Amino acid sequence: MGEQSKVKFPQEVIDEYAALGIDLPALFSAGHLGTRMGVQILEASAERVVGTMPVEGNTQPYGLLHGGASAVLAETLGSVGSMLHGGISKIAVGVDLNCTHHRGVRSGLVTGVATPVHRGRSTATYEIVITDEEGKRVCTARLTCLLRDAEAPKG
């Protein structure tokens, strides 16, 4: 996913994790799939998550950005927002994702912005808008995550 230190987290979130001995910026990742696909998180808070992904390497046989790649970017961004909303005591698990693909993209970088639609105690729903380098909407997605209690560390 690139350098983790480039992710901008709100200071109060960094402090919350630091109080538990966790260096959030060092720990943070888009996961193995996100890394393979070149997903980079640029900004992350419960109110807004911004990330990018290259089109190259993430295309379908016709040379267009694969719809599944857009779904990976959307689920990554929405899950990060849900995790930050839930806080240190919760784990965000995606339970519903839908994507509407508006236009094809053949090259460049796409940018996704996730913003909350609903942030409750047990679920969080985010709308994710993915645009091309000209700012044209490529995909609109909605992700709902279940917020489960995190298991206490053993020992």
PDB file of C-alpha atoms in Angstrom:
ATOM      1  CA  MET A   1       0.000   0.000   0.000  1.00  0.00           C
ATOM      2  CA  GLY A   2       2.979   2.295   0.030  1.00  0.00           C
ATOM      3  CA  GLU A   3       4.274   4.189   3.023  1.00  0.00           C
ATOM      4  CA  GLN A   4       1.905   3.906   5.952  1.00  0.00           C
ATOM      5  CA  SER A   5       3.134   7.234   7.393  1.00  0.00           C
ATOM      6  CA  LYS A   6       1.409   9.153   4.582  1.00  0.00           C
ATOM      7  CA  VAL A   7      -2.047   8.307   5.991  1.00  0.00           C
ATOM      8  CA  LYS A   8      -3.556  11.266   7.831  1.00  0.00           C
ATOM      9  CA  PHE A   9      -5.475  10.193  10.946  1.00  0.00           C
ATOM     10  CA  PRO A  10      -7.183  12.568  13.388  1.00  0.00           C
ATOM     11  CA  GLN A  11      -4.857  13.123  16.357  1.00  0.00           C
ATOM     12  CA  GLU A  12      -7.491  11.969  18.889  1.00  0.00           C
ATOM     13  CA  VAL A  13      -7.720   8.589  17.098  1.00  0.00           C
ATOM     14  CA  ILE A  14      -3.926   8.216  17.099  1.00  0.00           C
ATOM     15  CA  ASP A  15      -3.907   9.103  20.819  1.00  0.00           C
ATOM     16  CA  GLU A  16      -6.672   6.573  21.616  1.00  0.00           C
ATOM     17  CA  TYR A  17      -4.691   3.740  20.015  1.00  0.00           C
ATOM     18  CA  ALA A  18      -1.371   4.998  21.459  1.00  0.00           C
ATOM     19  CA  ALA A  19      -2.848   4.798  24.979  1.00  0.00           C
ATOM     20  CA  LEU A  20      -3.157   1.056  24.382  1.00  0.00           C
ATOM     21  CA  GLY A  21       0.416   0.824  23.084  1.00  0.00           C
ATOM     22  CA  ILE A  22      -0.607   0.627  19.406  1.00  0.00           C
ATOM     23  CA  ASP A  23       1.120   2.757  16.773  1.00  0.00           C
ATOM     24  CA  LEU A  24      -1.872   3.152  14.441  1.00  0.00           C
ATOM     25  CA  PRO A  25      -0.052   4.742  11.472  1.00  0.00           C
ATOM     26  CA  ALA A  26       2.575   1.970  11.543  1.00  0.00           C
ATOM     27  CA  LEU A  27      -0.076  -0.751  11.892  1.00  0.00           C
ATOM     28  CA  PHE A  28      -2.478   0.576   9.299  1.00  0.00           C
ATOM     29  CA  SER A  29      -2.867  -1.272   6.005  1.00  0.00           C
ATOM     30  CA  ALA A  30      -5.324  -1.851   3.173  1.00  0.00           C
ATOM     31  CA  GLY A  31      -4.581  -5.567   3.590  1.00  0.00           C
ATOM     32  CA  HIS A  32      -2.829  -7.960   1.233  1.00  0.00           C
ATOM     33  CA  LEU A  33      -5.412  -7.596  -1.542  1.00  0.00           C
ATOM     34  CA  GLY A  34      -5.350  -3.809  -1.357  1.00  0.00           C
ATOM     35  CA  THR A  35      -1.557  -3.856  -1.456  1.00  0.00           C
ATOM     36  CA  ARG A  36      -1.515  -6.103  -4.552  1.00  0.00           C
ATOM     37  CA  MET A  37      -3.980  -3.769  -6.254  1.00  0.00           C
ATOM     38  CA  GLY A  38      -2.029  -0.618  -5.384  1.00  0.00           C
ATOM     39  CA  VAL A  39      -4.627   0.869  -3.029  1.00  0.00           C
ATOM     40  CA  GLN A  40      -3.259   3.821  -1.080  1.00  0.00           C
ATOM     41  CA  ILE A  41      -5.131   5.429   1.784  1.00  0.00           C
ATOM     42  CA  LEU A  42      -4.456   9.164   1.856  1.00  0.00           C
ATOM     43  CA  GLU A  43      -6.763  10.316   4.651  1.00  0.00           C
ATOM     44  CA  ALA A  44      -8.720   8.377   7.241  1.00  0.00           C
ATOM     45  CA  SER A  45     -11.279   9.365   9.851  1.00  0.00           C
ATOM     46  CA  ALA A  46     -14.766   8.162  10.757  1.00  0.00           C
ATOM     47  CA  GLU A  47     -16.121  11.179   8.825  1.00  0.00           C
ATOM     48  CA  ARG A  48     -14.146  10.753   5.601  1.00  0.00           C
ATOM     49  CA  VAL A  49     -11.764   8.207   4.089  1.00  0.00           C
ATOM     50  CA  VAL A  50      -9.897   8.990   0.869  1.00  0.00           C
ATOM     51  CA  GLY A  51      -7.880   6.507  -1.166  1.00  0.00           C
ATOM     52  CA  THR A  52      -6.541   5.918  -4.658  1.00  0.00           C
ATOM     53  CA  MET A  53      -5.943   2.931  -6.908  1.00  0.00           C
ATOM     54  CA  PRO A  54      -4.205   2.664 -10.289  1.00  0.00           C
ATOM     55  CA  VAL A  55      -6.224   1.459 -13.259  1.00  0.00           C
ATOM     56  CA  GLU A  56      -3.188  -0.330 -14.696  1.00  0.00           C
ATOM     57  CA  GLY A  57      -3.052  -3.885 -13.374  1.00  0.00           C
ATOM     58  CA  ASN A  58      -6.714  -3.767 -12.320  1.00  0.00           C
ATOM     59  CA  THR A  59      -8.455  -4.112 -15.686  1.00  0.00           C
ATOM     60  CA  GLN A  60     -10.772  -6.672 -17.257  1.00  0.00           C
ATOM     61  CA  PRO A  61     -10.125  -8.274 -20.701  1.00  0.00           C
ATOM     62  CA  TYR A  62     -11.470  -5.214 -22.593  1.00  0.00           C
ATOM     63  CA  GLY A  63      -8.872  -2.966 -20.949  1.00  0.00           C
ATOM     64  CA  LEU A  64     -11.335  -1.178 -18.666  1.00  0.00           C
ATOM     65  CA  LEU A  65     -11.085  -0.860 -14.897  1.00  0.00           C
ATOM     66  CA  HIS A  66     -12.553  -4.089 -13.532  1.00  0.00           C
ATOM     67  CA  GLY A  67     -15.801  -3.609 -11.610  1.00  0.00           C
ATOM     68  CA  GLY A  68     -14.446  -5.925  -8.939  1.00  0.00           C
ATOM     69  CA  ALA A  69     -11.441  -3.632  -8.513  1.00  0.00           C
ATOM     70  CA  SER A  70     -13.805  -0.723  -7.866  1.00  0.00           C
ATOM     71  CA  ALA A  71     -15.589  -2.927  -5.327  1.00  0.00           C
ATOM     72  CA  VAL A  72     -12.288  -3.693  -3.562  1.00  0.00           C
ATOM     73  CA  LEU A  73     -11.465   0.017  -3.323  1.00  0.00           C
ATOM     74  CA  ALA A  74     -14.982   0.821  -2.089  1.00  0.00           C
ATOM     75  CA  GLU A  75     -15.037  -1.933   0.535  1.00  0.00           C
ATOM     76  CA  THR A  76     -11.569  -1.003   1.757  1.00  0.00           C
ATOM     77  CA  LEU A  77     -12.471   2.662   2.243  1.00  0.00           C
ATOM     78  CA  GLY A  78     -15.874   1.980   3.806  1.00  0.00           C
ATOM     79  CA  SER A  79     -14.411  -0.643   6.131  1.00  0.00           C
ATOM     80  CA  VAL A  80     -11.709   1.745   7.318  1.00  0.00           C
ATOM     81  CA  GLY A  81     -14.334   4.399   8.100  1.00  0.00           C
ATOM     82  CA  SER A  82     -16.468   1.825   9.913  1.00  0.00           C
ATOM     83  CA  MET A  83     -13.476   0.584  11.919  1.00  0.00           C
ATOM     84  CA  LEU A  84     -12.584   4.112  12.972  1.00  0.00           C
ATOM     85  CA  HIS A  85     -16.222   4.826  13.888  1.00  0.00           C
ATOM     86  CA  GLY A  86     -16.437   1.650  15.971  1.00  0.00           C
ATOM     87  CA  GLY A  87     -13.225   2.453  17.796  1.00  0.00           C
ATOM     88  CA  ILE A  88     -10.724   0.204  19.475  1.00  0.00           C
ATOM     89  CA  SER A  89     -13.363  -2.097  21.009  1.00  0.00           C
ATOM     90  CA  LYS A  90     -15.046  -3.046  17.708  1.00  0.00           C
ATOM     91  CA  ILE A  91     -14.240  -4.961  14.539  1.00  0.00           C
ATOM     92  CA  ALA A  92     -15.927  -3.859  11.305  1.00  0.00           C
ATOM     93  CA  VAL A  93     -17.176  -6.727   9.111  1.00  0.00           C
ATOM     94  CA  GLY A  94     -18.741  -5.984   5.723  1.00  0.00           C
ATOM     95  CA  VAL A  95     -22.231  -7.473   5.363  1.00  0.00           C
ATOM     96  CA  ASP A  96     -23.566  -5.691   2.263  1.00  0.00           C
ATOM     97  CA  LEU A  97     -21.839  -4.026  -0.686  1.00  0.00           C
ATOM     98  CA  ASN A  98     -23.468  -2.713  -3.824  1.00  0.00           C
ATOM     99  CA  CYS A  99     -21.809  -0.880  -6.683  1.00  0.00           C
ATOM    100  CA  THR A 100     -23.196   1.022  -9.643  1.00  0.00           C
ATOM    101  CA  HIS A 101     -20.646   1.427 -12.438  1.00  0.00           C
ATOM    102  CA  HIS A 102     -21.236   4.659 -14.384  1.00  0.00           C
ATOM    103  CA  ARG A 103     -18.374   4.836 -16.886  1.00  0.00           C
ATOM    104  CA  GLY A 104     -15.307   2.947 -17.992  1.00  0.00           C
ATOM    105  CA  VAL A 105     -11.734   4.016 -17.277  1.00  0.00           C
ATOM    106  CA  ARG A 106      -8.719   2.752 -19.240  1.00  0.00           C
ATOM    107  CA  SER A 107      -5.773   4.456 -17.549  1.00  0.00           C
ATOM    108  CA  GLY A 108      -4.634   6.677 -14.733  1.00  0.00           C
ATOM    109  CA  LEU A 109      -5.617   6.713 -11.111  1.00  0.00           C
ATOM    110  CA  VAL A 110      -9.082   6.524  -9.572  1.00  0.00           C
ATOM    111  CA  THR A 111      -9.908   8.171  -6.264  1.00  0.00           C
ATOM    112  CA  GLY A 112     -12.505   6.986  -3.791  1.00  0.00           C
ATOM    113  CA  VAL A 113     -14.089   9.069  -1.047  1.00  0.00           C
ATOM    114  CA  ALA A 114     -16.113   7.314   1.653  1.00  0.00           C
ATOM    115  CA  THR A 115     -18.546   9.308   3.777  1.00  0.00           C
ATOM    116  CA  PRO A 116     -20.997   8.015   6.380  1.00  0.00           C
ATOM    117  CA  VAL A 117     -24.675   7.528   5.658  1.00  0.00           C
ATOM    118  CA  HIS A 118     -25.389   5.923   9.042  1.00  0.00           C
ATOM    119  CA  ARG A 119     -23.153   5.390  12.084  1.00  0.00           C
ATOM    120  CA  GLY A 120     -24.822   3.394  14.802  1.00  0.00           C
ATOM    121  CA  ARG A 121     -23.807   1.144  17.683  1.00  0.00           C
ATOM    122  CA  SER A 122     -23.993  -2.131  15.749  1.00  0.00           C
ATOM    123  CA  THR A 123     -23.769  -1.088  12.085  1.00  0.00           C
ATOM    124  CA  ALA A 124     -22.166   1.598   9.949  1.00  0.00           C
ATOM    125  CA  THR A 125     -23.042   2.426   6.342  1.00  0.00           C
ATOM    126  CA  TYR A 126     -20.802   4.432   4.023  1.00  0.00           C
ATOM    127  CA  GLU A 127     -21.320   5.825   0.536  1.00  0.00           C
ATOM    128  CA  ILE A 128     -18.193   5.599  -1.575  1.00  0.00           C
ATOM    129  CA  VAL A 129     -17.838   7.740  -4.707  1.00  0.00           C
ATOM    130  CA  ILE A 130     -15.047   6.736  -7.095  1.00  0.00           C
ATOM    131  CA  THR A 131     -13.919   9.259  -9.701  1.00  0.00           C
ATOM    132  CA  ASP A 132     -11.333   9.376 -12.482  1.00  0.00           C
ATOM    133  CA  GLU A 133      -8.529  11.925 -12.790  1.00  0.00           C
ATOM    134  CA  GLU A 134     -10.904  14.393 -14.456  1.00  0.00           C
ATOM    135  CA  GLY A 135     -13.308  14.178 -11.525  1.00  0.00           C
ATOM    136  CA  LYS A 136     -15.900  12.199 -13.480  1.00  0.00           C
ATOM    137  CA  ARG A 137     -17.858   9.675 -11.443  1.00  0.00           C
ATOM    138  CA  VAL A 138     -16.845   6.112 -12.296  1.00  0.00           C
ATOM    139  CA  CYS A 139     -18.690   4.195  -9.576  1.00  0.00           C
ATOM    140  CA  THR A 140     -21.022   4.806  -6.666  1.00  0.00           C
ATOM    141  CA  ALA A 141     -20.999   2.178  -3.924  1.00  0.00           C
ATOM    142  CA  ARG A 142     -22.643   1.650  -0.556  1.00  0.00           C
ATOM    143  CA  LEU A 143     -21.146  -0.558   2.152  1.00  0.00           C
ATOM    144  CA  THR A 144     -22.746  -1.641   5.415  1.00  0.00           C
ATOM    145  CA  CYS A 145     -20.524  -3.112   8.102  1.00  0.00           C
ATOM    146  CA  LEU A 146     -21.530  -4.968  11.240  1.00  0.00           C
ATOM    147  CA  LEU A 147     -19.633  -3.658  14.279  1.00  0.00           C
ATOM    148  CA  ARG A 148     -18.726  -6.706  16.348  1.00  0.00           C
ATOM    149  CA  ASP A 149     -17.059  -6.637  19.751  1.00  0.00           C
ATOM    150  CA  ALA A 150     -13.310  -7.162  19.457  1.00  0.00           C
ATOM    151  CA  GLU A 151     -11.911 -10.145  21.320  1.00  0.00           C
ATOM    152  CA  ALA A 152      -9.847  -9.273  24.355  1.00  0.00           C
ATOM    153  CA  PRO A 153      -6.139 -10.078  23.943  1.00  0.00           C
ATOM    154  CA  LYS A 154      -5.188 -13.444  25.427  1.00  0.00           C
ATOM    155  CA  GLY A 155      -2.690 -13.579  28.271  1.00  0.00           C
TER     156      GLY A 155
END
